[in-house]
């Protein structure tokens, strides 16, 4: 390359020179160059598909920061600015990056990344990886052929591995002042590609691992019980482990997956999990957030200070209003709990779907008794795998009495099944013992729909017909049976910004269409169409009282504003205009992004004129 853009230091890549060379690296896609010019100094004009756009500033644009600016930022963040290199690069002779080419092959590191690529925690500890790779464009997966091509694809260009609040503020200010695409990443645990983005600057918050407890919350609001305060990088399994070690043990609402961070995108999307029947969403249990807003100011948001912002952060959309650097939540006494597993694997198609219909029909019975259920449908064939059915605070006898009608119906059908029941001293022990470890590194499109209680009551048969459509279309299904209004007092329902329809929900579904991230564009378009207009549309038509959960749904669902937030959307839109009018933060299909689009084959983030 013409100039030395990086050097290796302690196994990492440190930026030492800004780049002014033109940028045309877009993974495997061939992108036409429609030309451009500056608009308003930091905006870049582009034409795409016959329309005009004002775009963020990218490498190769005249507004891209120069060497002095990058050096100054690197100094401000104590040398924690890094050039991003894809996880699979050590398996390739050459990484052909947007800032130049570097030799990357290392047999030991390649073996390490190959072994870890499918493991969530391995990917989480990387500075800018996305746990699922579809939205990276999959242009540098681990390989056994080092001569293959490795490019950056849609991974970010640069990363700040923040260790202080000041680092995050510096990154936000730099991105805002230079109109760069900015991404906030903790774990990268995101199905919709919001932790990656072509040409972007990432601020990684995973180092913020502080955890503290109190037996008596003394902050804003009327709550005076026990609480936990966590930094932006804390994951569920670590918080739950430390809560369990208290005397007496405590618990909090988290997702069903223990590797998910609990202070970022999870509460901003709502945050459902095995305790949702009892306590609502994680967002419902929030007491206070310390955040940095788009103007770079550190603020406190609670019921008294910045109360509108506090409401919006509680389920109003990830990467929308501010960066959470610290969060405080209610905690609860842990209690003995019981779990049941159920596996149905039937070759007879008619009998299999009769069994699925029976199971689905009891969704309302489960949530009306405070029972949470996690299940998978169609993974590996005609299989319904239910693990677990969770009875928080239930004895074996109590939980078995609740599920007995289901098992009686399965027996009457003659449907074979395998089941087991186990009781645990605490919910934490059940959580660690019955929920399976999830993988990473796969590539797929994700959608989903949440079925309302009224839909189960009135149209179970139609819902199961929709399930058949989903599986026949090559999609898989993951289900979560819960109701976010069952145990949460109605007086609390409107204190968070989640879609009110979740208070009458019964069965939340994730749909998954496997497809390679580097598949041809036509194949990607066909898969997206199938997800939106065949798979998820079938569920929507069968369950018109439902809603979509923004962290696990198709972002291109028609009328996403209504689907994700219902009657809360107009207030969230006004909130976005107040706290981030210039669009410093961005996540697809979140409040205020109606005019934003990733043009040029999913690369440049632009606003349509």
Coordinates of C-alpha atoms in Angstrom, one line a residue:
X1 CA 0.0 0.0 0.0
X2 CA 1.1 3.6 -0.6
X3 CA 1.5 4.6 3.1
X4 CA 1.7 2.8 6.4
X5 CA -1.8 3.0 7.9
X6 CA -1.4 0.7 10.8
X7 CA 1.0 -1.2 12.9
X8 CA 0.6 -4.2 15.2
X9 CA 0.9 -3.6 18.9
X10 CA 0.2 -6.3 21.5
X11 CA -1.9 -8.3 19.0
X12 CA -4.2 -5.3 18.3
X13 CA -4.2 -2.8 15.4
X14 CA -3.7 0.8 16.3
X15 CA -4.6 3.6 14.0
X16 CA -1.6 5.8 13.3
X17 CA -2.6 7.7 10.1
X18 CA -5.9 9.1 8.8
X19 CA -6.8 8.0 5.3
X20 CA -7.9 10.1 2.4
X21 CA -7.9 7.5 -0.3
X22 CA -11.2 6.8 -2.0
X23 CA -13.4 4.1 -0.4
X24 CA -15.0 1.5 -2.6
X25 CA -14.7 -1.7 -0.4
X26 CA -18.2 -3.2 0.0
X27 CA -17.6 -6.8 0.6
X28 CA -18.7 -9.0 -2.3
X29 CA -21.1 -6.4 -3.8
X30 CA -20.2 -4.3 -6.8
X31 CA -21.4 -0.8 -6.0
X32 CA -21.8 1.9 -8.7
X33 CA -20.3 5.3 -8.0
X34 CA -23.1 7.8 -8.5
X35 CA -20.9 10.7 -7.6
X36 CA -21.4 13.1 -4.7
X37 CA -20.6 16.4 -3.1
X38 CA -20.8 18.1 0.2
X39 CA -24.2 19.3 1.5
X40 CA -24.1 21.7 4.5
X41 CA -20.4 20.9 5.1
X42 CA -20.7 17.5 6.7
X43 CA -23.5 16.0 4.7
X44 CA -22.8 14.2 1.4
X45 CA -25.2 14.2 -1.5
X46 CA -25.8 10.9 -3.2
X47 CA -28.2 9.8 -5.9
X48 CA -29.6 6.3 -5.7
X49 CA -32.4 4.6 -7.6
X50 CA -33.5 7.9 -9.0
X51 CA -33.8 9.7 -5.6
X52 CA -31.6 12.3 -3.8
X53 CA -30.2 11.7 -0.4
X54 CA -28.1 13.5 2.2
X55 CA -25.7 10.9 3.7
X56 CA -23.5 10.5 6.7
X57 CA -19.8 11.1 6.0
X58 CA -17.7 8.1 5.0
X59 CA -14.1 7.2 4.2
X60 CA -13.3 8.8 0.8
X61 CA -15.7 11.7 1.2
X62 CA -14.2 15.2 1.5
X63 CA -15.7 15.5 5.0
X64 CA -14.0 12.4 6.4
X65 CA -11.7 13.5 9.3
X66 CA -8.0 13.8 8.6
X67 CA -5.0 12.5 10.4
X68 CA -4.8 15.3 13.0
X69 CA -8.5 14.8 14.0
X70 CA -8.1 11.0 14.4
X71 CA -4.9 11.5 16.3
X72 CA -6.5 14.0 18.6
X73 CA -9.4 11.6 19.2
X74 CA -7.0 8.8 19.9
X75 CA -5.2 10.9 22.5
X76 CA -8.5 11.9 24.1
X77 CA -9.5 8.3 24.5
X78 CA -6.1 7.3 25.9
X79 CA -5.0 5.3 22.8
X80 CA -8.2 3.2 22.7
X81 CA -9.1 3.9 19.1
X82 CA -8.5 0.9 16.9
X83 CA -8.9 -0.1 13.3
X84 CA -11.4 -2.9 13.1
X85 CA -10.3 -6.2 11.7
X86 CA -12.9 -9.0 11.1
X87 CA -12.7 -11.9 13.6
X88 CA -11.8 -14.4 10.8
X89 CA -8.8 -12.4 9.5
X90 CA -6.1 -14.6 11.2
X91 CA -7.2 -17.4 8.9
X92 CA -6.3 -15.4 5.7
X93 CA -3.0 -14.4 4.3
X94 CA -4.2 -10.9 3.6
X95 CA -6.9 -8.6 5.1
X96 CA -7.9 -6.2 2.3
X97 CA -9.2 -3.4 4.5
X98 CA -10.6 0.0 3.6
X99 CA -7.5 1.6 5.0
X100 CA -5.1 -0.7 3.2
X101 CA -3.9 -4.3 3.2
X102 CA -2.2 -6.1 6.0
X103 CA -0.8 -9.6 6.4
X104 CA -2.9 -11.4 9.0
X105 CA -2.4 -15.1 8.8
X106 CA -1.5 -16.8 12.1
X107 CA -2.1 -20.5 12.5
X108 CA -2.6 -20.4 16.3
X109 CA -5.0 -17.4 16.1
X110 CA -6.9 -19.0 13.3
X111 CA -7.4 -22.2 15.3
X112 CA -8.6 -20.1 18.2
X113 CA -11.1 -18.1 16.2
X114 CA -12.3 -21.2 14.4
X115 CA -13.0 -22.9 17.7
X116 CA -14.6 -19.8 19.2
X117 CA -16.6 -18.4 16.3
X118 CA -19.7 -20.3 17.2
X119 CA -19.6 -19.4 20.9
X120 CA -21.4 -16.3 22.1
X121 CA -18.9 -15.3 24.8
X122 CA -16.0 -15.5 22.4
X123 CA -17.7 -13.1 20.0
X124 CA -18.9 -10.8 22.8
X125 CA -15.3 -10.2 24.0
X126 CA -14.3 -9.0 20.5
X127 CA -14.4 -5.3 20.0
X128 CA -16.9 -5.0 17.1
X129 CA -18.2 -8.4 16.2
X130 CA -21.8 -9.2 15.6
X131 CA -22.9 -12.5 17.1
X132 CA -24.9 -13.4 14.0
X133 CA -23.2 -12.5 10.8
X134 CA -25.9 -11.9 8.1
X135 CA -25.6 -8.1 8.4
X136 CA -21.8 -8.2 8.2
X137 CA -22.0 -9.4 4.6
X138 CA -20.0 -12.5 5.7
X139 CA -16.9 -11.5 3.7
X140 CA -14.3 -12.9 6.2
X141 CA -15.5 -16.1 7.9
X142 CA -12.9 -18.4 9.3
X143 CA -11.5 -20.7 6.5
X144 CA -9.1 -23.5 5.9
X145 CA -7.9 -21.8 2.7
X146 CA -5.7 -18.8 3.6
X147 CA -5.6 -17.6 0.0
X148 CA -9.3 -16.8 0.1
X149 CA -10.4 -13.2 0.1
X150 CA -11.0 -11.4 3.4
X151 CA -12.6 -7.9 3.3
X152 CA -14.3 -5.8 6.0
X153 CA -17.7 -6.2 4.6
X154 CA -20.2 -4.3 6.7
X155 CA -18.2 -4.5 9.9
X156 CA -17.3 -1.0 11.3
X157 CA -14.1 0.7 10.2
X158 CA -13.0 2.0 13.6
X159 CA -13.6 1.1 17.3
X160 CA -13.3 3.0 20.5
X161 CA -12.9 0.5 23.3
X162 CA -14.2 2.9 25.9
X163 CA -13.1 2.6 29.5
X164 CA -14.4 5.8 30.9
X165 CA -17.5 8.0 30.5
X166 CA -15.2 10.5 28.9
X167 CA -14.3 8.1 26.2
X168 CA -17.9 7.6 25.3
X169 CA -18.5 11.4 25.3
X170 CA -15.5 11.9 23.1
X171 CA -16.8 9.3 20.6
X172 CA -20.3 10.8 20.5
X173 CA -19.0 14.3 20.1
X174 CA -16.6 13.2 17.4
X175 CA -19.2 11.3 15.5
X176 CA -21.7 14.2 15.8
X177 CA -19.3 16.9 14.8
X178 CA -18.1 14.9 11.8
X179 CA -21.5 13.4 10.9
X180 CA -20.1 9.8 11.1
X181 CA -22.3 6.8 11.4
X182 CA -22.1 5.8 15.1
X183 CA -22.9 2.5 16.6
X184 CA -23.0 1.6 20.3
X185 CA -22.0 -1.9 21.1
X186 CA -21.8 -3.9 24.4
X187 CA -22.1 -7.6 23.5
X188 CA -23.2 -7.6 19.9
X189 CA -26.1 -9.7 20.9
X190 CA -28.5 -8.5 18.2
X191 CA -30.5 -10.3 15.5
X192 CA -31.1 -7.2 13.4
X193 CA -27.5 -6.1 12.6
X194 CA -27.7 -3.0 14.9
X195 CA -24.2 -3.7 16.4
X196 CA -22.5 -3.5 13.0
X197 CA -22.7 -1.0 10.1
X198 CA -20.7 -0.3 7.0
X199 CA -18.2 2.5 7.3
X200 CA -19.1 3.3 10.9
X201 CA -17.4 4.2 14.2
X202 CA -18.2 1.9 17.1
X203 CA -18.1 2.8 20.8
X204 CA -17.7 -0.4 22.7
X205 CA -19.0 -0.2 26.3
X206 CA -18.3 -3.8 27.4
X207 CA -15.6 -2.7 29.9
X208 CA -18.1 -1.1 32.2
X209 CA -18.5 -4.1 34.5
X210 CA -19.3 -2.4 37.9
X211 CA -22.1 -4.0 40.0
X212 CA -23.5 -2.7 43.3
X213 CA -26.5 -3.5 45.5
X214 CA -28.7 -1.9 48.0
X215 CA -31.3 -3.3 50.4
X216 CA -33.3 0.0 50.3
X217 CA -33.4 2.2 47.2
X218 CA -33.3 5.9 48.2
X219 CA -33.4 7.4 44.8
X220 CA -36.3 9.0 42.9
X221 CA -39.7 7.3 42.7
X222 CA -41.8 5.7 45.4
X223 CA -39.9 2.5 45.5
X224 CA -37.9 1.7 48.7
X225 CA -37.0 -2.0 48.2
X226 CA -33.8 -3.7 47.1
X227 CA -32.0 -2.8 43.9
X228 CA -29.0 -3.5 41.7
X229 CA -26.9 -0.9 39.8
X230 CA -24.9 -2.1 36.8
X231 CA -22.5 -0.7 34.3
X232 CA -23.2 -0.8 30.6
X233 CA -21.2 -3.9 30.0
X234 CA -22.7 -6.2 32.6
X235 CA -24.3 -9.4 31.3
X236 CA -27.3 -11.3 32.8
X237 CA -25.4 -14.3 34.0
X238 CA -22.9 -12.3 36.0
X239 CA -25.6 -10.1 37.6
X240 CA -27.7 -13.1 38.5
X241 CA -24.7 -15.0 39.9
X242 CA -23.8 -12.1 42.2
X243 CA -27.5 -11.6 43.2
X244 CA -27.7 -15.3 44.1
X245 CA -24.7 -15.0 46.3
X246 CA -26.4 -12.4 48.6
X247 CA -28.0 -13.4 51.9
X248 CA -30.8 -14.0 51.3
X249 CA -30.5 -14.5 47.5
X250 CA -32.1 -12.0 45.1
X251 CA -33.1 -12.1 41.5
X252 CA -33.9 -9.6 38.7
X253 CA -35.6 -9.6 35.3
X254 CA -33.3 -10.6 32.5
X255 CA -33.6 -12.2 29.1
X256 CA -33.7 -16.0 28.9
X257 CA -30.2 -15.9 27.4
X258 CA -27.6 -15.3 30.1
X259 CA -25.0 -13.7 27.8
X260 CA -27.3 -10.7 27.0
X261 CA -26.2 -7.3 28.4
X262 CA -28.8 -5.8 30.8
X263 CA -28.1 -2.1 30.5
X264 CA -28.3 -1.2 26.8
X265 CA -30.5 -2.5 24.0
X266 CA -32.3 -4.9 26.3
X267 CA -34.2 -2.4 28.5
X268 CA -34.5 0.0 25.5
X269 CA -36.4 -2.7 23.6
X270 CA -38.3 -3.8 26.7
X271 CA -36.5 -6.8 27.9
X272 CA -38.6 -10.0 28.3
X273 CA -37.6 -13.1 30.1
X274 CA -38.6 -16.0 32.4
X275 CA -39.7 -13.5 35.2
X276 CA -41.9 -11.3 32.8
X277 CA -45.1 -12.9 34.1
X278 CA -44.2 -11.9 37.6
X279 CA -42.5 -8.5 37.2
X280 CA -43.1 -7.4 33.6
X281 CA -40.3 -6.3 31.3
X282 CA -36.8 -5.4 32.5
X283 CA -37.8 -1.9 31.5
X284 CA -40.7 -2.0 33.9
X285 CA -38.3 -2.6 36.8
X286 CA -35.9 0.3 35.9
X287 CA -35.3 2.9 38.6
X288 CA -32.7 5.1 37.1
X289 CA -30.4 5.5 34.1
X290 CA -27.1 7.4 33.8
X291 CA -26.9 8.3 30.1
X292 CA -25.0 10.4 27.6
X293 CA -27.3 12.2 25.2
X294 CA -26.5 13.2 21.6
X295 CA -25.1 16.5 22.8
X296 CA -22.4 14.6 24.7
X297 CA -23.8 15.5 28.2
X298 CA -23.9 13.0 31.0
X299 CA -27.4 13.1 32.5
X300 CA -29.5 11.2 35.1
X301 CA -32.9 10.0 34.0
X302 CA -35.5 8.8 36.5
X303 CA -39.0 9.7 37.6
X304 CA -38.0 13.2 38.7
X305 CA -35.0 14.1 36.5
X306 CA -35.5 14.0 32.7
X307 CA -38.6 12.0 33.3
X308 CA -39.6 12.1 29.6
X309 CA -36.3 10.6 28.7
X310 CA -36.6 8.0 31.4
X311 CA -39.9 6.9 30.0
X312 CA -38.5 6.7 26.4
X313 CA -35.5 4.7 27.5
X314 CA -37.8 2.1 29.1
X315 CA -38.8 0.2 25.9
X316 CA -38.9 3.1 23.5
X317 CA -36.2 1.8 21.1
X318 CA -32.5 0.9 21.2
X319 CA -29.9 3.4 20.0
X320 CA -32.6 6.1 19.9
X321 CA -32.4 8.7 22.7
X322 CA -29.1 8.2 24.5
X323 CA -26.2 5.9 25.5
X324 CA -26.9 4.1 28.8
X325 CA -23.7 4.0 30.9
X326 CA -25.3 2.8 34.1
X327 CA -28.7 1.3 35.1
X328 CA -30.5 0.6 38.3
X329 CA -33.2 -1.9 38.6
X330 CA -35.5 -3.4 41.2
X331 CA -34.5 -6.8 42.6
X332 CA -36.7 -9.5 44.2
X333 CA -36.5 -12.3 46.6
X334 CA -35.5 -15.5 44.9
X335 CA -37.8 -18.5 45.5
X336 CA -37.8 -22.2 45.0
X337 CA -39.0 -23.0 41.4
X338 CA -39.9 -26.0 39.3
X339 CA -39.3 -26.8 35.6
X340 CA -40.7 -29.3 33.2
X341 CA -39.2 -30.3 29.8
X342 CA -41.3 -31.7 27.0
X343 CA -40.2 -33.2 23.7
X344 CA -42.5 -34.2 20.9
X345 CA -41.0 -35.8 17.8
X346 CA -43.6 -37.4 15.6
X347 CA -43.2 -38.7 12.0
X348 CA -46.9 -38.7 11.4
X349 CA -47.6 -35.2 10.1
X350 CA -51.3 -35.1 11.1
X351 CA -50.6 -36.3 14.6
X352 CA -47.7 -33.9 15.0
X353 CA -49.8 -30.9 14.2
X354 CA -52.6 -32.1 16.4
X355 CA -50.1 -32.2 19.2
X356 CA -48.8 -28.7 18.3
X357 CA -52.4 -27.4 18.3
X358 CA -53.0 -28.9 21.7
X359 CA -49.8 -27.3 23.1
X360 CA -50.6 -23.9 21.5
X361 CA -54.1 -23.9 22.8
X362 CA -52.9 -23.9 26.4
X363 CA -50.9 -20.7 26.1
X364 CA -53.5 -18.6 27.9
X365 CA -53.8 -21.2 30.7
X366 CA -50.1 -21.0 31.2
X367 CA -49.8 -17.2 31.4
X368 CA -53.0 -17.0 33.5
X369 CA -51.2 -19.1 36.1
X370 CA -47.9 -17.2 35.8
X371 CA -46.1 -19.9 33.9
X372 CA -43.3 -19.1 31.4
X373 CA -42.6 -21.4 28.5
X374 CA -39.6 -21.5 26.1
X375 CA -40.0 -23.7 23.0
X376 CA -38.6 -24.4 19.6
X377 CA -40.6 -25.6 16.6
X378 CA -39.4 -27.2 13.4
X379 CA -35.7 -27.3 14.3
X380 CA -34.4 -30.6 13.0
X381 CA -37.7 -31.8 11.6
X382 CA -41.2 -32.4 13.0
X383 CA -40.1 -31.6 16.5
X384 CA -41.6 -29.5 19.2
X385 CA -39.0 -29.0 21.9
X386 CA -40.2 -27.4 25.1
X387 CA -37.4 -26.5 27.6
X388 CA -38.4 -25.4 30.0
X389 CA -41.9 -24.8 31.3
X390 CA -41.1 -22.6 34.3
X391 CA -43.1 -22.4 37.5
X392 CA -41.5 -19.6 39.6
X393 CA -42.4 -20.2 43.2
X394 CA -44.3 -23.4 42.3
X395 CA -43.9 -26.9 43.8
X396 CA -43.8 -29.9 41.6
X397 CA -47.4 -30.7 42.4
X398 CA -48.6 -27.1 41.7
X399 CA -46.8 -27.0 38.3
X400 CA -48.0 -30.5 37.3
X401 CA -51.5 -29.6 38.1
X402 CA -51.3 -26.6 35.8
X403 CA -49.9 -28.6 32.8
X404 CA -52.0 -31.7 33.5
X405 CA -54.7 -30.8 30.9
X406 CA -52.1 -30.6 28.2
X407 CA -50.6 -34.0 28.9
X408 CA -54.1 -35.5 29.2
X409 CA -54.9 -34.2 25.7
X410 CA -51.6 -35.5 24.3
X411 CA -52.4 -38.9 25.8
X412 CA -55.9 -38.8 24.3
X413 CA -54.5 -38.1 20.9
X414 CA -52.0 -40.9 21.2
X415 CA -49.1 -38.5 20.7
X416 CA -45.9 -39.9 22.0
X417 CA -43.6 -37.5 24.1
X418 CA -40.8 -37.4 26.5
X419 CA -41.0 -35.3 29.7
X420 CA -39.1 -34.7 32.9
X421 CA -39.7 -32.6 36.0
X422 CA -37.2 -31.1 38.4
X423 CA -37.5 -28.7 41.3
X424 CA -34.8 -26.2 42.3
X425 CA -33.9 -24.4 45.5
X426 CA -34.0 -21.0 43.7
X427 CA -35.1 -19.7 40.3
X428 CA -31.4 -18.9 39.6
X429 CA -30.6 -22.6 39.9
X430 CA -33.4 -23.4 37.5
X431 CA -32.2 -20.7 35.1
X432 CA -28.6 -22.1 35.1
X433 CA -29.8 -25.7 35.0
X434 CA -32.6 -25.8 32.4
X435 CA -32.0 -23.1 29.8
X436 CA -29.7 -24.3 27.1
X437 CA -26.6 -22.4 26.0
X438 CA -27.1 -20.6 22.7
X439 CA -24.6 -20.4 19.8
X440 CA -23.3 -17.7 17.6
X441 CA -21.7 -17.2 14.2
X442 CA -24.6 -18.3 12.1
X443 CA -26.3 -16.2 9.4
X444 CA -30.0 -15.7 9.1
X445 CA -32.8 -13.2 8.7
X446 CA -35.0 -12.8 11.9
X447 CA -38.6 -11.9 12.2
X448 CA -41.4 -12.6 14.6
X449 CA -44.8 -11.7 16.0
X450 CA -46.4 -11.8 19.4
X451 CA -49.8 -13.5 19.6
X452 CA -52.5 -11.9 21.8
X453 CA -54.5 -13.8 24.4
X454 CA -57.7 -12.9 22.4
X455 CA -56.1 -14.6 19.3
X456 CA -55.4 -17.8 21.2
X457 CA -58.9 -17.8 22.6
X458 CA -60.6 -17.3 19.3
X459 CA -58.3 -18.7 16.6
X460 CA -55.9 -21.4 17.8
X461 CA -56.6 -23.4 14.7
X462 CA -55.8 -20.5 12.4
X463 CA -52.6 -19.8 14.4
X464 CA -51.4 -23.3 13.9
X465 CA -52.2 -23.1 10.2
X466 CA -49.9 -20.0 10.2
X467 CA -47.2 -22.1 11.9
X468 CA -47.5 -24.6 9.1
X469 CA -46.9 -21.8 6.6
X470 CA -43.9 -20.6 8.5
X471 CA -42.2 -24.0 8.5
X472 CA -43.2 -24.8 4.9
X473 CA -41.4 -21.6 3.9
X474 CA -38.1 -22.8 5.3
X475 CA -38.3 -20.8 8.5
X476 CA -37.8 -22.0 12.1
X477 CA -39.7 -20.8 15.1
X478 CA -38.7 -20.0 18.7
X479 CA -41.5 -19.3 21.1
X480 CA -41.8 -17.6 24.5
X481 CA -45.1 -17.9 26.4
X482 CA -45.5 -14.9 28.8
X483 CA -47.8 -12.0 29.6
X484 CA -46.2 -8.7 30.6
X485 CA -49.3 -7.6 32.4
X486 CA -50.0 -10.7 34.5
X487 CA -48.1 -9.8 37.7
X488 CA -47.3 -6.1 37.1
X489 CA -49.9 -3.8 38.6
X490 CA -51.9 -1.9 36.0
X491 CA -50.8 1.4 37.6
X492 CA -47.3 0.5 36.4
X493 CA -48.2 -0.4 32.8
X494 CA -47.9 3.1 31.3
X495 CA -44.7 4.0 33.1
X496 CA -42.6 2.4 30.3
X497 CA -42.9 3.0 26.6
X498 CA -43.4 -0.7 25.5
X499 CA -46.3 -1.5 23.2
X500 CA -49.5 -1.7 25.4
X501 CA -50.5 -4.8 23.6
X502 CA -47.8 -6.8 25.4
X503 CA -50.0 -6.5 28.5
X504 CA -52.5 -8.8 26.8
X505 CA -50.0 -11.1 25.1
X506 CA -49.7 -14.8 25.3
X507 CA -47.2 -16.3 22.9
X508 CA -44.2 -14.4 21.5
X509 CA -42.6 -15.9 18.4
X510 CA -39.2 -15.5 16.7
X511 CA -39.0 -16.6 13.1
X512 CA -35.7 -17.4 11.5
X513 CA -34.8 -17.9 7.8
X514 CA -31.3 -19.2 7.4
X515 CA -29.3 -17.5 4.6
X516 CA -25.7 -16.8 4.0
X517 CA -24.6 -13.2 4.6
X518 CA -22.7 -13.2 1.3
X519 CA -25.5 -14.7 -0.7
X520 CA -26.3 -13.0 -4.0
X521 CA -28.4 -9.8 -3.7
X522 CA -31.3 -11.4 -5.5
X523 CA -31.4 -14.3 -3.0
X524 CA -31.2 -11.8 -0.1
X525 CA -34.1 -9.8 -1.5
X526 CA -36.2 -13.0 -2.0
X527 CA -35.5 -14.1 1.5
X528 CA -36.5 -10.7 2.9
X529 CA -39.7 -10.7 0.9
X530 CA -40.5 -14.2 2.1
X531 CA -39.9 -13.2 5.7
X532 CA -42.0 -10.1 5.6
X533 CA -44.9 -11.0 3.3
X534 CA -45.2 -14.8 3.7
X535 CA -43.8 -16.0 7.1
X536 CA -44.6 -13.1 9.4
X537 CA -47.6 -12.0 7.5
X538 CA -49.2 -15.4 8.1
X539 CA -48.8 -14.9 11.8
X540 CA -50.1 -11.3 11.7
X541 CA -53.2 -12.3 9.8
X542 CA -53.9 -15.2 12.2
X543 CA -53.2 -13.0 15.3
X544 CA -54.5 -9.5 14.6
X545 CA -54.5 -8.6 18.3
X546 CA -50.7 -9.1 18.5
X547 CA -47.7 -6.9 18.2
X548 CA -44.0 -7.1 17.3
X549 CA -41.1 -6.9 19.7
X550 CA -38.5 -4.5 18.3
X551 CA -35.4 -6.5 19.5
X552 CA -36.6 -9.8 17.8
X553 CA -38.6 -8.9 14.7
X554 CA -38.4 -8.0 11.1
X555 CA -37.5 -4.3 11.0
X556 CA -39.1 -4.0 7.6
X557 CA -42.5 -5.1 8.8
X558 CA -45.1 -2.8 7.2
X559 CA -46.3 0.0 9.6
X560 CA -43.5 -0.9 12.0
X561 CA -44.4 2.2 14.1
X562 CA -47.7 0.6 15.1
X563 CA -46.4 -2.9 15.3
X564 CA -43.5 -2.1 17.6
X565 CA -45.0 0.7 19.8
X566 CA -48.8 1.0 19.1
X567 CA -50.4 4.0 20.7
X568 CA -47.1 5.1 22.3
X569 CA -45.4 5.9 19.0
X570 CA -46.4 9.6 18.5
X571 CA -45.0 10.5 21.9
X572 CA -41.8 8.6 21.2
X573 CA -41.4 10.4 17.9
X574 CA -41.6 13.8 19.6
X575 CA -39.2 12.6 22.2
X576 CA -36.7 11.7 19.5
X577 CA -37.0 15.2 18.0
X578 CA -36.3 16.7 21.4
X579 CA -33.3 14.6 22.4
X580 CA -31.6 13.7 19.1
X581 CA -33.0 16.0 16.3
X582 CA -29.9 15.5 14.1
X583 CA -29.9 11.7 14.1
X584 CA -26.6 11.2 15.9
X585 CA -27.9 7.8 17.0
X586 CA -29.5 5.3 14.6
X587 CA -31.0 1.8 14.7
X588 CA -33.2 0.6 11.9
X589 CA -37.0 1.1 12.4
X590 CA -36.8 3.1 15.6
X591 CA -38.6 6.3 16.4
X592 CA -37.7 9.1 14.0
X593 CA -36.0 7.0 11.4
X594 CA -38.8 7.1 8.8
X595 CA -36.7 9.1 6.3
X596 CA -33.5 7.2 6.9
X597 CA -32.3 4.4 4.6
X598 CA -29.2 2.4 4.0
X599 CA -28.7 2.9 0.3
X600 CA -26.2 1.5 -2.2
X601 CA -26.8 -2.1 -1.2
X602 CA -27.1 -1.6 2.5
X603 CA -24.0 0.6 2.9
X604 CA -24.4 4.3 3.3
X605 CA -26.8 5.6 5.9
X606 CA -28.7 8.5 4.3
X607 CA -31.7 10.7 4.7
X608 CA -34.1 10.9 1.7
X609 CA -34.6 14.4 0.4

